[in-house]
């Protein structure tokens, strides 16, 4: 395939690459199994909205696939160019353009890391609450594409709750603007919420206006140790249902704790536990005591939730590295999946118990942890490398967990997105008419199907 036409876009040769290393670097994301990547034919690094528009217009005219790429931290193959073509690397569009503390707003390009956004906001006593656990190494564009969320969702909500305005480029190169810098708008169709979570299949975001929040005056946290996963998950559900004002409440099961100890040299007890954090501007101790009174009903082994400063920061560092710990846990095992199911909070303990039952029944290791406060659990089915039979068993168990979550009124993906890995479950979550409506939106905005093909929808 010839890409001489890219010279017409005005992008210089040093930001266009066809050499093997660049193609390999853009063939996979964090969740792609080793050896299963799919390289693009060319990588292009735009620096402006105009350049993005020129590339998309030229590619659309020729029917060439374009797959947006940034940090590569996605877990469902979103950035994998399944049909080759152009990998549109957005990492050079990485500037924080403006901070308006008087409006609690920040303008940013899509290639900026979450850490850069928080640093810029922090200079004004503000922060961006919905950053995912990988926010320090993930880009804002990727977060918007997947409608990401993280440990603070239970209090602050998801990315879409904090995006006010987007500039984006459609498949044919048309530049559009959605939303408003005003606190609210009822003008026209809500195209912004259509683009947030569209996984790079409808448009390429080139600029975003984000809402910020004030850094809380009082931050406390710690951990609660339980006798069983069932007690831990049930206690967490009660904490949320009783309306305790928690900013974070995470489940860590005993297997995840053991794996973290081995890889991270942590000192977690080999027991199920909840990590919690409270954000308040006053009366934080009252909220902590409220939480204590509820978890006491489950006779916890230990309750230590008055921490602050470095001690608490070290605890959360362990949680943030949990996925990496699992990936590096055993050279003879591999992670089959990065589970991301989410259920209504009243069903959370049921889901955890179901996973525990499957783990015991099939003699598998299924470490489980996650953003329990919003009903989200990240489980990982560990399978033996090179053992096709064991892998097939793991795949069956993984599917059972996902389908059970959907049966409980939940979803196959709470924050990682559909990508390639969850396509087959879309018709189980939604009616045939709903999925068809989604396909019609895709066809209307990208009639030639060039934007991130092979993602979201099951094969027809």
Coordinates of C-alpha atoms in Angstrom, one line a residue:
X1 CA 0.0 0.0 0.0
X2 CA 1.4 3.4 -1.0
X3 CA 1.1 6.3 1.4
X4 CA 2.7 9.0 -0.8
X5 CA -0.6 10.9 -0.5
X6 CA 0.3 11.7 3.1
X7 CA 2.8 14.3 1.8
X8 CA -0.3 16.3 0.6
X9 CA -1.5 16.6 4.2
X10 CA 1.4 18.9 5.1
X11 CA 2.8 16.5 7.8
X12 CA 6.6 16.4 7.5
X13 CA 8.4 13.1 6.8
X14 CA 9.9 12.9 10.2
X15 CA 6.3 12.5 11.6
X16 CA 5.5 9.6 9.3
X17 CA 7.0 6.2 9.9
X18 CA 6.9 2.8 8.1
X19 CA 9.9 1.2 9.7
X20 CA 9.4 -2.1 11.5
X21 CA 10.0 -0.8 15.1
X22 CA 7.3 1.9 14.9
X23 CA 4.8 -0.5 13.3
X24 CA 5.5 -3.1 16.0
X25 CA 5.2 -0.5 18.8
X26 CA 1.7 0.4 17.5
X27 CA 0.5 -3.2 16.9
X28 CA -0.9 -3.8 20.4
X29 CA -2.1 -2.4 23.7
X30 CA -1.5 -3.4 27.3
X31 CA -4.2 -6.1 27.2
X32 CA -3.1 -7.7 23.9
X33 CA -1.8 -11.2 24.5
X34 CA 1.9 -11.7 23.5
X35 CA 2.2 -12.4 19.7
X36 CA -1.4 -11.4 18.9
X37 CA -0.8 -7.8 17.8
X38 CA -1.7 -6.5 14.4
X39 CA 0.7 -3.8 13.0
X40 CA -0.4 -0.8 11.0
X41 CA 1.1 0.0 7.6
X42 CA 2.2 3.4 8.6
X43 CA 2.3 5.6 11.8
X44 CA 1.4 9.3 11.6
X45 CA 2.0 11.8 14.4
X46 CA -0.2 14.9 13.9
X47 CA 0.4 18.1 16.0
X48 CA -2.7 20.1 15.1
X49 CA -6.4 19.7 14.6
X50 CA -5.8 20.8 11.0
X51 CA -3.4 17.9 10.4
X52 CA -5.8 15.4 11.9
X53 CA -8.5 16.7 9.6
X54 CA -6.2 16.4 6.6
X55 CA -5.2 12.8 7.4
X56 CA -8.7 11.7 7.9
X57 CA -10.0 13.4 4.8
X58 CA -7.3 11.8 2.7
X59 CA -7.7 8.4 4.2
X60 CA -11.5 8.5 3.9
X61 CA -11.3 9.4 0.2
X62 CA -9.1 6.3 -0.3
X63 CA -11.0 3.9 2.1
X64 CA -7.9 3.5 4.3
X65 CA -8.5 2.5 7.9
X66 CA -7.4 4.9 10.6
X67 CA -6.9 3.7 14.2
X68 CA -6.3 6.4 16.9
X69 CA -3.4 5.6 19.3
X70 CA -2.0 7.2 22.4
X71 CA -0.5 5.6 25.5
X72 CA -1.5 2.0 24.6
X73 CA -2.8 1.4 28.2
X74 CA -6.2 0.2 27.0
X75 CA -7.2 -3.4 27.8
X76 CA -9.6 -4.5 25.1
X77 CA -7.5 -3.9 22.0
X78 CA -8.9 -0.5 21.1
X79 CA -5.7 0.8 19.6
X80 CA -4.9 -2.4 17.7
X81 CA -5.1 -1.6 13.9
X82 CA -6.9 -4.8 13.0
X83 CA -7.1 -3.9 9.3
X84 CA -3.7 -2.2 9.0
X85 CA -3.8 1.2 7.5
X86 CA -2.8 4.3 9.5
X87 CA -2.1 4.3 13.2
X88 CA -2.8 7.9 14.2
X89 CA -0.6 8.6 17.2
X90 CA -2.0 11.5 19.2
X91 CA 0.9 11.8 21.7
X92 CA 2.4 15.0 20.2
X93 CA -0.9 16.8 20.9
X94 CA -0.2 16.8 24.6
X95 CA -0.5 20.4 25.9
X96 CA -2.6 21.7 28.7
X97 CA -3.9 24.8 26.8
X98 CA -5.6 26.9 29.5
X99 CA -6.6 26.7 33.1
X100 CA -9.5 28.9 34.3
X101 CA -9.7 28.3 38.1
X102 CA -12.4 30.9 38.4
X103 CA -14.7 28.6 36.3
X104 CA -13.2 25.3 37.6
X105 CA -12.2 24.5 34.0
X106 CA -9.2 23.3 32.0
X107 CA -8.7 23.0 28.2
X108 CA -6.4 20.2 27.1
X109 CA -5.3 18.3 24.0
X110 CA -6.0 14.5 23.8
X111 CA -2.4 13.3 24.1
X112 CA -1.8 14.9 27.6
X113 CA -1.4 12.4 30.4
X114 CA -3.7 12.5 33.4
X115 CA -0.8 13.4 35.6
X116 CA -0.2 16.5 33.6
X117 CA -3.8 17.6 34.0
X118 CA -3.7 17.0 37.7
X119 CA -0.4 18.9 38.0
X120 CA -1.8 21.9 36.1
X121 CA -5.0 21.9 38.1
X122 CA -3.1 21.4 41.4
X123 CA -1.3 24.7 41.0
X124 CA -4.7 26.3 41.6
X125 CA -5.8 24.0 44.4
X126 CA -7.9 21.9 42.1
X127 CA -7.9 18.4 40.7
X128 CA -9.6 16.2 38.1
X129 CA -11.6 13.7 40.1
X130 CA -12.5 10.9 37.6
X131 CA -9.0 9.8 36.7
X132 CA -8.7 6.0 36.4
X133 CA -6.2 4.0 38.3
X134 CA -3.9 4.2 35.3
X135 CA -4.5 8.0 35.1
X136 CA -0.8 8.9 35.6
X137 CA 0.2 7.0 32.4
X138 CA -3.0 7.2 30.4
X139 CA -4.0 10.1 28.1
X140 CA -7.1 12.2 28.3
X141 CA -8.1 11.3 24.8
X142 CA -8.0 7.6 25.6
X143 CA -10.0 8.2 28.8
X144 CA -12.7 10.1 26.8
X145 CA -12.8 7.5 24.1
X146 CA -13.5 4.7 26.7
X147 CA -15.5 6.8 29.1
X148 CA -13.0 5.7 31.7
X149 CA -13.5 5.8 35.5
X150 CA -11.6 4.8 38.5
X151 CA -11.3 4.4 42.2
X152 CA -13.2 7.7 42.9
X153 CA -16.2 7.0 40.8
X154 CA -18.3 6.1 43.9
X155 CA -18.2 9.8 44.9
X156 CA -17.4 11.7 41.8
X157 CA -18.7 9.8 38.8
X158 CA -17.1 8.9 35.4
X159 CA -15.2 10.8 32.8
X160 CA -18.4 11.8 31.0
X161 CA -19.6 13.6 34.1
X162 CA -16.6 16.0 33.9
X163 CA -16.3 16.7 30.2
X164 CA -18.0 20.0 29.2
X165 CA -16.9 20.5 25.6
X166 CA -15.1 18.6 22.8
X167 CA -13.5 19.5 19.6
X168 CA -13.3 16.5 17.3
X169 CA -12.7 15.5 13.7
X170 CA -15.2 13.2 11.8
X171 CA -14.1 10.5 9.4
X172 CA -14.3 12.8 6.4
X173 CA -12.2 15.4 8.0
X174 CA -15.0 17.7 9.2
X175 CA -14.1 19.5 12.4
X176 CA -17.0 19.7 14.9
X177 CA -17.5 21.2 18.4
X178 CA -19.8 19.7 21.0
X179 CA -21.0 20.8 24.4
X180 CA -20.3 24.2 25.9
X181 CA -18.0 26.0 28.4
X182 CA -21.3 27.0 30.2
X183 CA -22.3 24.8 33.1
X184 CA -25.2 23.5 31.1
X185 CA -26.7 23.6 27.7
X186 CA -29.9 22.4 26.0
X187 CA -29.0 23.5 22.5
X188 CA -29.3 20.8 19.8
X189 CA -28.5 17.1 20.0
X190 CA -26.1 16.0 22.8
X191 CA -23.3 15.0 20.4
X192 CA -20.7 15.2 23.2
X193 CA -22.1 12.3 25.2
X194 CA -22.3 10.4 21.9
X195 CA -18.6 10.8 21.3
X196 CA -17.5 10.1 24.9
X197 CA -17.2 6.3 25.1
X198 CA -17.3 5.8 21.3
X199 CA -13.8 4.2 21.4
X200 CA -12.5 6.1 18.4
X201 CA -15.1 4.7 16.0
X202 CA -17.1 7.9 15.4
X203 CA -14.5 10.7 15.6
X204 CA -11.0 11.7 16.8
X205 CA -11.0 14.1 19.7
X206 CA -8.5 16.9 19.3
X207 CA -9.4 19.2 22.3
X208 CA -11.4 18.9 25.5
X209 CA -12.7 21.2 28.2
X210 CA -12.8 19.5 31.5
X211 CA -14.5 20.4 34.7
X212 CA -12.3 20.5 37.9
X213 CA -13.0 20.3 41.6
X214 CA -11.4 21.8 44.7
X215 CA -8.9 19.6 46.5
X216 CA -10.7 18.6 49.8
X217 CA -9.4 19.9 53.1
X218 CA -9.6 16.6 54.9
X219 CA -8.4 13.3 53.4
X220 CA -8.3 10.2 55.5
X221 CA -8.3 6.5 54.7
X222 CA -7.0 3.0 55.5
X223 CA -8.1 -0.6 55.3
X224 CA -10.6 -3.0 56.8
X225 CA -9.7 -6.7 57.1
X226 CA -12.4 -9.4 56.9
X227 CA -12.6 -13.2 57.3
X228 CA -14.0 -13.8 53.9
X229 CA -14.6 -12.3 50.4
X230 CA -18.3 -12.6 51.0
X231 CA -18.2 -10.6 54.2
X232 CA -16.0 -8.0 52.6
X233 CA -18.2 -7.5 49.6
X234 CA -21.4 -7.5 51.6
X235 CA -20.0 -4.9 54.0
X236 CA -18.9 -2.7 51.1
X237 CA -22.4 -2.9 49.7
X238 CA -23.9 -1.9 53.0
X239 CA -21.5 1.1 53.4
X240 CA -22.7 2.4 50.0
X241 CA -26.3 1.7 50.5
X242 CA -26.3 3.5 53.9
X243 CA -25.0 6.5 52.2
X244 CA -21.5 6.8 53.8
X245 CA -19.7 9.6 52.0
X246 CA -16.7 7.6 50.8
X247 CA -14.5 8.8 48.0
X248 CA -12.9 5.4 47.4
X249 CA -13.9 1.9 48.6
X250 CA -11.9 -0.9 46.9
X251 CA -12.1 -4.7 47.3
X252 CA -8.8 -6.6 47.5
X253 CA -9.3 -10.3 47.9
X254 CA -6.7 -12.6 49.6
X255 CA -5.2 -13.9 46.4
X256 CA -4.7 -10.4 45.0
X257 CA -3.1 -9.4 48.3
X258 CA -0.7 -12.4 48.2
X259 CA 0.3 -11.6 44.6
X260 CA 0.9 -8.0 45.4
X261 CA 3.1 -9.0 48.3
X262 CA 5.1 -11.2 46.1
X263 CA 5.7 -8.7 43.2
X264 CA 5.6 -5.4 45.0
X265 CA 7.2 -6.4 48.3
X266 CA 4.1 -5.1 50.1
X267 CA 3.0 -6.2 53.6
X268 CA -0.7 -6.9 53.0
X269 CA -2.2 -9.6 55.1
X270 CA -3.3 -12.7 53.2
X271 CA -6.9 -11.9 53.7
X272 CA -9.8 -10.1 51.9
X273 CA -10.0 -6.4 52.7
X274 CA -11.4 -3.1 51.7
X275 CA -9.3 0.0 51.1
X276 CA -11.2 3.2 51.9
X277 CA -10.7 6.9 51.6
X278 CA -12.8 9.9 52.7
X279 CA -12.8 13.4 51.2
X280 CA -14.4 16.1 53.3
X281 CA -14.0 19.8 54.0
X282 CA -15.2 19.3 57.6
X283 CA -16.3 16.6 60.0
X284 CA -14.4 13.8 58.4
X285 CA -14.1 11.9 61.7
X286 CA -17.9 11.8 61.9
X287 CA -18.1 10.1 58.5
X288 CA -15.3 7.6 59.5
X289 CA -17.3 6.6 62.6
X290 CA -20.4 6.2 60.5
X291 CA -18.4 3.7 58.3
X292 CA -17.0 1.9 61.4
X293 CA -20.5 1.4 62.8
X294 CA -21.7 -0.3 59.6
X295 CA -18.7 -2.6 59.0
X296 CA -18.8 -3.7 62.6
X297 CA -21.9 -5.8 61.8
X298 CA -19.6 -8.1 59.9
X299 CA -17.1 -8.6 62.7
X300 CA -14.0 -7.4 60.8
X301 CA -10.6 -8.8 61.8
X302 CA -9.2 -5.2 61.9
X303 CA -10.3 -1.7 61.2
X304 CA -7.6 1.0 60.5
X305 CA -9.2 3.9 58.6
X306 CA -7.7 7.0 60.2
X307 CA -4.6 7.2 58.1
X308 CA -3.3 10.2 56.2
X309 CA -0.2 11.4 54.4
X310 CA 2.5 9.1 53.3
X311 CA 1.1 6.0 55.0
X312 CA -2.1 6.2 53.1
X313 CA -0.3 7.1 49.8
X314 CA 1.8 3.9 50.1
X315 CA -1.4 1.9 50.5
X316 CA -2.9 3.4 47.3
X317 CA 0.4 2.9 45.4
X318 CA 0.0 -0.9 46.0
X319 CA -3.6 -0.8 44.7
X320 CA -2.5 1.2 41.6
X321 CA 0.1 -1.5 40.8
X322 CA -2.2 -4.4 41.4
X323 CA -2.8 -5.3 37.7
X324 CA 1.0 -5.2 37.0
X325 CA 1.5 -7.5 40.0
X326 CA -0.9 -10.0 38.7
X327 CA 0.7 -9.9 35.2
X328 CA 4.2 -10.6 36.7
X329 CA 3.1 -13.0 39.4
X330 CA 4.1 -16.4 37.9
X331 CA 6.2 -17.0 34.8
X332 CA 4.2 -20.2 34.2
X333 CA 0.9 -18.4 34.3
X334 CA -0.7 -15.7 32.2
X335 CA -3.7 -13.4 32.6
X336 CA -6.4 -14.7 30.3
X337 CA -8.5 -11.5 30.8
X338 CA -8.7 -8.3 32.7
X339 CA -12.3 -8.7 33.9
X340 CA -14.3 -5.5 34.1
X341 CA -17.9 -6.5 35.0
X342 CA -20.1 -4.2 36.9
X343 CA -23.4 -4.9 38.7
X344 CA -25.9 -2.9 40.8
X345 CA -24.5 -2.5 44.2
X346 CA -27.2 -4.8 45.8
X347 CA -25.9 -7.6 43.6
X348 CA -22.2 -7.1 44.3
X349 CA -21.8 -9.7 47.0
X350 CA -23.7 -12.2 44.8
X351 CA -21.2 -11.7 42.0
X352 CA -18.2 -12.0 44.2
X353 CA -19.6 -15.3 45.7
X354 CA -20.3 -16.6 42.2
X355 CA -16.6 -16.0 41.2
X356 CA -15.4 -17.7 44.4
X357 CA -17.6 -20.7 43.6
X358 CA -16.2 -21.1 40.1
X359 CA -12.7 -20.7 41.4
X360 CA -13.2 -23.6 43.8
X361 CA -15.2 -25.7 41.4
X362 CA -12.6 -25.6 38.6
X363 CA -9.4 -25.3 40.8
X364 CA -8.5 -22.0 39.2
X365 CA -6.7 -18.9 40.5
X366 CA -9.0 -16.0 40.0
X367 CA -7.7 -13.0 41.9
X368 CA -10.4 -10.3 42.3
X369 CA -10.2 -6.7 43.2
X370 CA -11.8 -3.4 42.0
X371 CA -13.9 -0.4 42.5
X372 CA -16.4 -2.1 44.7
X373 CA -18.3 1.1 45.6
X374 CA -19.8 1.3 42.1
X375 CA -20.3 -2.4 41.7
X376 CA -17.2 -2.9 39.6
X377 CA -14.9 -5.9 40.0
X378 CA -11.6 -6.6 38.1
X379 CA -11.1 -10.4 38.2
X380 CA -8.4 -12.2 36.3
X381 CA -8.6 -15.9 35.3
X382 CA -5.0 -17.2 35.5
X383 CA -4.2 -20.0 33.0
X384 CA -1.1 -22.1 32.4
X385 CA 1.0 -20.9 29.5
X386 CA 1.1 -23.4 26.5
X387 CA -1.8 -25.4 28.0
X388 CA -4.6 -25.2 25.4
X389 CA -7.0 -27.3 27.5
X390 CA -6.5 -25.1 30.6
X391 CA -6.9 -22.0 28.5
X392 CA -10.2 -23.3 27.1
X393 CA -11.4 -23.9 30.6
X394 CA -10.4 -20.4 31.6
X395 CA -12.3 -18.9 28.7
X396 CA -15.4 -20.8 29.6
X397 CA -15.2 -19.6 33.2
X398 CA -14.6 -16.0 32.1
X399 CA -17.7 -16.2 29.8
X400 CA -19.8 -17.6 32.7
X401 CA -18.7 -14.6 34.9
X402 CA -19.6 -12.0 32.3
X403 CA -22.9 -13.6 31.4
X404 CA -23.8 -13.9 35.1
X405 CA -23.0 -10.2 35.6
X406 CA -25.3 -9.3 32.7
X407 CA -28.1 -11.6 34.2
X408 CA -27.8 -9.7 37.5
X409 CA -28.6 -6.5 35.6
X410 CA -25.0 -5.5 35.1
X411 CA -22.6 -4.9 32.2
X412 CA -19.7 -6.8 30.6
X413 CA -17.5 -3.6 30.9
X414 CA -17.8 -0.9 33.4
X415 CA -14.8 1.2 32.3
X416 CA -12.4 -0.7 30.0
X417 CA -14.8 -0.4 27.0
X418 CA -15.9 -3.0 24.4
X419 CA -13.0 -2.9 22.0
X420 CA -12.4 -6.3 20.5
X421 CA -12.7 -8.4 23.7
X422 CA -16.3 -7.7 24.7
X423 CA -17.9 -7.4 21.2
X424 CA -19.8 -10.7 21.5
X425 CA -21.7 -9.6 24.6
X426 CA -23.2 -6.4 23.2
X427 CA -26.4 -8.2 21.9
X428 CA -26.8 -9.8 25.4
X429 CA -26.8 -6.4 27.1
X430 CA -29.0 -4.6 24.6
X431 CA -31.9 -5.5 22.3
X432 CA -31.3 -6.2 18.6
X433 CA -33.0 -2.9 17.9
X434 CA -30.6 -1.0 20.2
X435 CA -27.5 -2.5 18.6
X436 CA -28.9 -1.8 15.2
X437 CA -29.4 1.9 16.2
X438 CA -25.8 2.0 17.2
X439 CA -24.8 0.6 13.8
X440 CA -26.8 3.3 12.1
X441 CA -25.1 6.0 14.0
X442 CA -21.7 4.6 13.0
X443 CA -22.8 4.4 9.3
X444 CA -24.1 8.0 9.4
X445 CA -20.8 9.5 10.8
X446 CA -18.4 7.0 9.2
X447 CA -20.1 5.6 6.1
X448 CA -16.9 4.2 4.7
X449 CA -16.1 2.5 8.0
X450 CA -12.5 3.8 8.2
X451 CA -12.4 4.8 11.9
X452 CA -11.1 2.0 14.2
X453 CA -12.7 -0.9 12.2
X454 CA -13.4 -4.2 14.0
X455 CA -14.2 -2.6 17.3
X456 CA -17.4 -2.5 19.4
X457 CA -19.8 -4.4 17.2
X458 CA -19.9 -8.2 16.9
X459 CA -19.1 -9.6 13.5
X460 CA -22.1 -9.8 11.2

